[in-house]
mmCIF file of C-alpha atoms in Angstrom:
data_model
loop_
_atom_site.group_PDB
_atom_site.id
_atom_site.type_symbol
_atom_site.label_atom_id
_atom_site.label_comp_id
_atom_site.label_asym_id
_atom_site.label_seq_id
_atom_site.Cartn_x
_atom_site.Cartn_y
_atom_site.Cartn_z
ATOM 1 C CA MET A 1 109.918 169.107 138.696
ATOM 2 C CA LEU A 2 106.930 166.963 139.663
ATOM 3 C CA PRO A 3 106.880 165.099 142.975
ATOM 4 C CA LYS A 4 107.813 161.402 142.814
ATOM 5 C CA TRP A 5 104.311 160.264 143.798
ATOM 6 C CA VAL A 6 102.871 162.045 140.741
ATOM 7 C CA LEU A 7 105.433 160.488 138.416
ATOM 8 C CA ARG A 8 104.714 156.995 139.760
ATOM 9 C CA ASN A 9 100.981 157.385 139.069
ATOM 10 C CA THR A 10 101.280 158.512 135.451
ATOM 11 C CA TRP A 11 102.104 156.829 132.188
ATOM 12 C CA THR A 12 102.733 158.086 128.679
ATOM 13 C CA SER A 13 101.177 157.042 125.423
ATOM 14 C CA LYS A 14 102.238 157.716 121.846
ATOM 15 C CA SER A 15 99.606 157.578 119.186
ATOM 16 C CA PHE A 16 100.116 158.140 115.473
ATOM 17 C CA GLY A 17 103.533 159.739 115.960
ATOM 18 C CA GLU A 18 102.229 162.600 118.081
ATOM 19 C CA LYS A 19 103.907 163.902 121.199
ATOM 20 C CA PRO A 20 103.521 161.662 124.242
ATOM 21 C CA VAL A 21 100.503 162.523 126.366
ATOM 22 C CA LYS A 22 100.493 161.961 130.108
ATOM 23 C CA TYR A 23 97.493 160.302 131.685
ATOM 24 C CA SER A 24 96.894 159.923 135.366
ATOM 25 C CA GLU A 25 95.507 156.612 136.598
ATOM 26 C CA SER A 26 92.633 158.533 138.138
ATOM 27 C CA THR A 27 91.492 159.726 134.687
ATOM 28 C CA LYS A 28 91.368 156.280 133.119
ATOM 29 C CA GLU A 29 87.828 155.047 132.766
ATOM 30 C CA LYS A 30 87.178 152.278 135.257
ATOM 31 C CA ARG A 31 84.090 150.452 134.089
ATOM 32 C CA ARG A 32 82.830 147.088 135.137
ATOM 33 C CA TRP A 33 80.580 146.616 132.086
ATOM 34 C CA VAL A 34 80.816 147.642 128.451
ATOM 35 C CA ARG A 35 78.466 150.463 127.532
ATOM 36 C CA ARG A 36 76.421 149.940 124.386
ATOM 37 C CA ASP A 37 75.426 153.044 122.451
ATOM 38 C CA VAL A 38 71.694 152.959 121.832
ATOM 39 C CA ASN A 39 69.018 155.387 120.729
ATOM 40 C CA PHE A 40 65.521 154.375 121.753
ATOM 41 C CA PRO A 41 62.698 155.644 123.959
ATOM 42 C CA VAL A 42 62.223 154.469 127.551
ATOM 43 C CA ARG A 43 59.826 155.419 130.302
ATOM 44 C CA LEU A 44 61.039 156.801 133.621
ATOM 45 C CA ILE A 45 58.561 156.162 136.455
ATOM 46 C CA PHE A 46 58.918 157.822 139.827
ATOM 47 C CA PRO A 47 56.814 158.395 142.940
ATOM 48 C CA THR A 48 55.784 161.898 143.978
ATOM 49 C CA HIS A 49 54.155 163.218 147.143
ATOM 50 C CA GLY A 50 55.658 160.358 149.106
ATOM 51 C CA LEU A 51 54.185 157.236 147.589
ATOM 52 C CA ARG A 52 50.705 158.646 146.972
ATOM 53 C CA GLU A 53 51.273 159.476 143.301
ATOM 54 C CA VAL A 54 53.306 157.993 140.504
ATOM 55 C CA GLN A 55 54.412 160.028 137.513
ATOM 56 C CA SER A 56 56.076 158.957 134.316
ATOM 57 C CA ALA A 57 57.948 160.639 131.505
ATOM 58 C CA ASN A 58 59.376 159.341 128.235
ATOM 59 C CA PHE A 59 63.014 159.979 127.417
ATOM 60 C CA ARG A 60 65.648 158.787 124.955
ATOM 61 C CA MET A 61 68.219 156.254 126.160
ATOM 62 C CA LEU A 62 71.769 157.052 125.032
ATOM 63 C CA ASP A 63 73.715 154.101 126.381
ATOM 64 C CA LEU A 64 73.037 150.901 128.265
ATOM 65 C CA SER A 65 75.100 148.365 130.191
ATOM 66 C CA GLU A 66 74.471 145.590 132.672
ATOM 67 C CA GLY A 67 74.971 148.046 135.518
ATOM 68 C CA GLY A 68 73.186 151.173 134.350
ATOM 69 C CA ALA A 69 72.208 153.599 131.626
ATOM 70 C CA ALA A 70 72.350 157.198 130.426
ATOM 71 C CA LEU A 71 69.237 159.080 129.313
ATOM 72 C CA TYR A 72 68.761 162.283 127.366
ATOM 73 C CA VAL A 73 66.290 164.279 129.465
ATOM 74 C CA GLY A 74 66.618 167.710 127.856
ATOM 75 C CA GLY A 75 65.557 170.436 130.257
ATOM 76 C CA PHE A 76 63.592 168.101 132.543
ATOM 77 C CA SER A 77 64.565 168.912 136.114
ATOM 78 C CA GLY A 78 62.058 166.862 138.096
ATOM 79 C CA SER A 79 63.942 163.571 138.109
ATOM 80 C CA PRO A 80 64.287 162.081 141.586
ATOM 81 C CA ASP A 81 67.224 160.200 143.061
ATOM 82 C CA TYR A 82 65.375 156.853 142.900
ATOM 83 C CA PHE A 83 63.125 155.753 140.044
ATOM 84 C CA TYR A 84 62.169 152.895 137.721
ATOM 85 C CA LEU A 85 62.931 152.409 134.039
ATOM 86 C CA GLN A 86 60.496 150.635 131.767
ATOM 87 C CA PHE A 87 61.864 149.461 128.434
ATOM 88 C CA GLY A 88 58.627 148.278 126.836
ATOM 89 C CA ASP A 89 54.930 149.010 127.131
ATOM 90 C CA GLU A 90 52.996 149.554 130.382
ATOM 91 C CA LYS A 91 52.959 145.816 131.084
ATOM 92 C CA SER A 92 56.724 145.343 130.845
ATOM 93 C CA GLU A 93 59.050 144.848 133.790
ATOM 94 C CA LEU A 94 60.201 147.795 135.902
ATOM 95 C CA VAL A 95 63.933 148.104 136.564
ATOM 96 C CA SER A 96 64.836 149.842 139.828
ATOM 97 C CA CYS A 97 67.472 152.584 139.434
ATOM 98 C CA TYR A 98 69.209 155.321 141.339
ATOM 99 C CA LEU A 99 70.772 158.536 140.108
ATOM 100 C CA VAL A 100 74.555 158.605 139.718
ATOM 101 C CA GLN A 101 75.117 161.820 137.767
ATOM 102 C CA ARG A 102 73.000 164.599 136.356
ATOM 103 C CA THR A 103 74.175 167.111 133.766
ATOM 104 C CA GLN A 104 72.263 169.833 131.967
ATOM 105 C CA HIS A 105 70.712 167.426 129.442
ATOM 106 C CA THR A 106 71.548 163.903 130.604
ATOM 107 C CA LEU A 107 70.896 161.653 133.533
ATOM 108 C CA SER A 108 73.138 158.693 134.388
ATOM 109 C CA CYS A 109 71.758 155.941 136.566
ATOM 110 C CA ARG A 110 72.825 152.642 138.036
ATOM 111 C CA PHE A 111 70.503 149.667 138.288
ATOM 112 C CA SER A 112 69.807 148.521 141.857
ATOM 113 C CA ASN A 113 70.591 144.979 140.693
ATOM 114 C CA PRO A 114 72.747 144.423 137.595
ATOM 115 C CA LEU A 115 70.917 142.921 134.629
ATOM 116 C CA PRO A 116 72.276 139.799 132.916
ATOM 117 C CA THR A 117 74.070 140.354 129.602
ATOM 118 C CA ALA A 118 71.483 138.202 127.814
ATOM 119 C CA GLN A 119 68.695 140.481 129.082
ATOM 120 C CA ILE A 120 70.534 143.623 127.934
ATOM 121 C CA ASP A 121 71.064 142.087 124.492
ATOM 122 C CA ALA A 122 67.382 141.069 124.338
ATOM 123 C CA ILE A 123 66.239 144.595 125.279
ATOM 124 C CA ILE A 124 68.413 146.152 122.567
ATOM 125 C CA THR A 125 67.290 143.628 119.946
ATOM 126 C CA GLN A 126 63.607 144.124 120.819
ATOM 127 C CA LYS A 127 63.878 147.916 120.761
ATOM 128 C CA GLU A 128 65.680 147.888 117.402
ATOM 129 C CA MET A 129 62.970 145.618 115.986
ATOM 130 C CA ASP A 130 60.221 147.866 117.397
ATOM 131 C CA LEU A 131 61.803 150.954 115.838
ATOM 132 C CA THR A 132 62.195 149.216 112.475
ATOM 133 C CA ILE A 133 58.564 148.078 112.445
ATOM 134 C CA GLU A 134 57.394 151.511 113.561
ATOM 135 C CA SER A 135 59.342 153.207 110.767
ATOM 136 C CA LEU A 136 57.923 150.808 108.175
ATOM 137 C CA PHE A 137 54.342 151.372 109.261
ATOM 138 C CA SER A 138 54.627 155.143 109.614
ATOM 139 C CA GLU A 139 55.860 155.410 106.006
ATOM 140 C CA THR A 140 53.192 152.983 104.809
ATOM 141 C CA ARG A 141 50.471 154.855 106.664
ATOM 142 C CA GLU A 142 51.478 158.150 105.021
ATOM 143 C CA ASP A 143 51.569 156.482 101.591
ATOM 144 C CA LEU A 144 48.112 154.968 102.117
ATOM 145 C CA VAL A 145 46.656 158.317 103.176
ATOM 146 C CA ASN A 146 48.208 160.066 100.164
ATOM 147 C CA ASP A 147 46.914 157.351 97.799
ATOM 148 C CA PHE A 148 43.469 157.543 99.375
ATOM 149 C CA LEU A 149 43.297 161.338 99.142
ATOM 150 C CA GLY A 150 44.765 161.263 95.627
ATOM 151 C CA SER A 151 41.942 158.992 94.440
ATOM 152 C CA PHE A 152 39.420 161.772 95.193
ATOM 153 C CA ALA A 153 41.416 164.463 93.407
ATOM 154 C CA SER A 154 41.089 162.804 90.004
#
């Protein structure tokens, strides 16, 4: 028999006729903002050797919300506890972040100041447009090279 305090802090859920599953309130996801699944490159910028040097590395963003993000970093182990994210080119705004969780291949961060929803939506829209344009031109470039080289083969 479970103690009363455990029973008070659990609830059951039936889904699709399966057996009820017990969930503790502590396991429910408590999020302030909705995470948006994304898949685009971002730049992580961080100081090294105190503030004498700045290094950067490009990674793939997995999800994004007003309060933070998750990045796929692969085997990269040099990420500091505080860093900046840059969503565009070298001239774009830096977003101050701090590390929340690190796993073998991912890094989760929280923004020092939450970003407005409109800014998050604009970042996602811009990145999707950039990726679309990039994919169009990379295919066109390959076609042009093949056509150009094919004209000499005849």
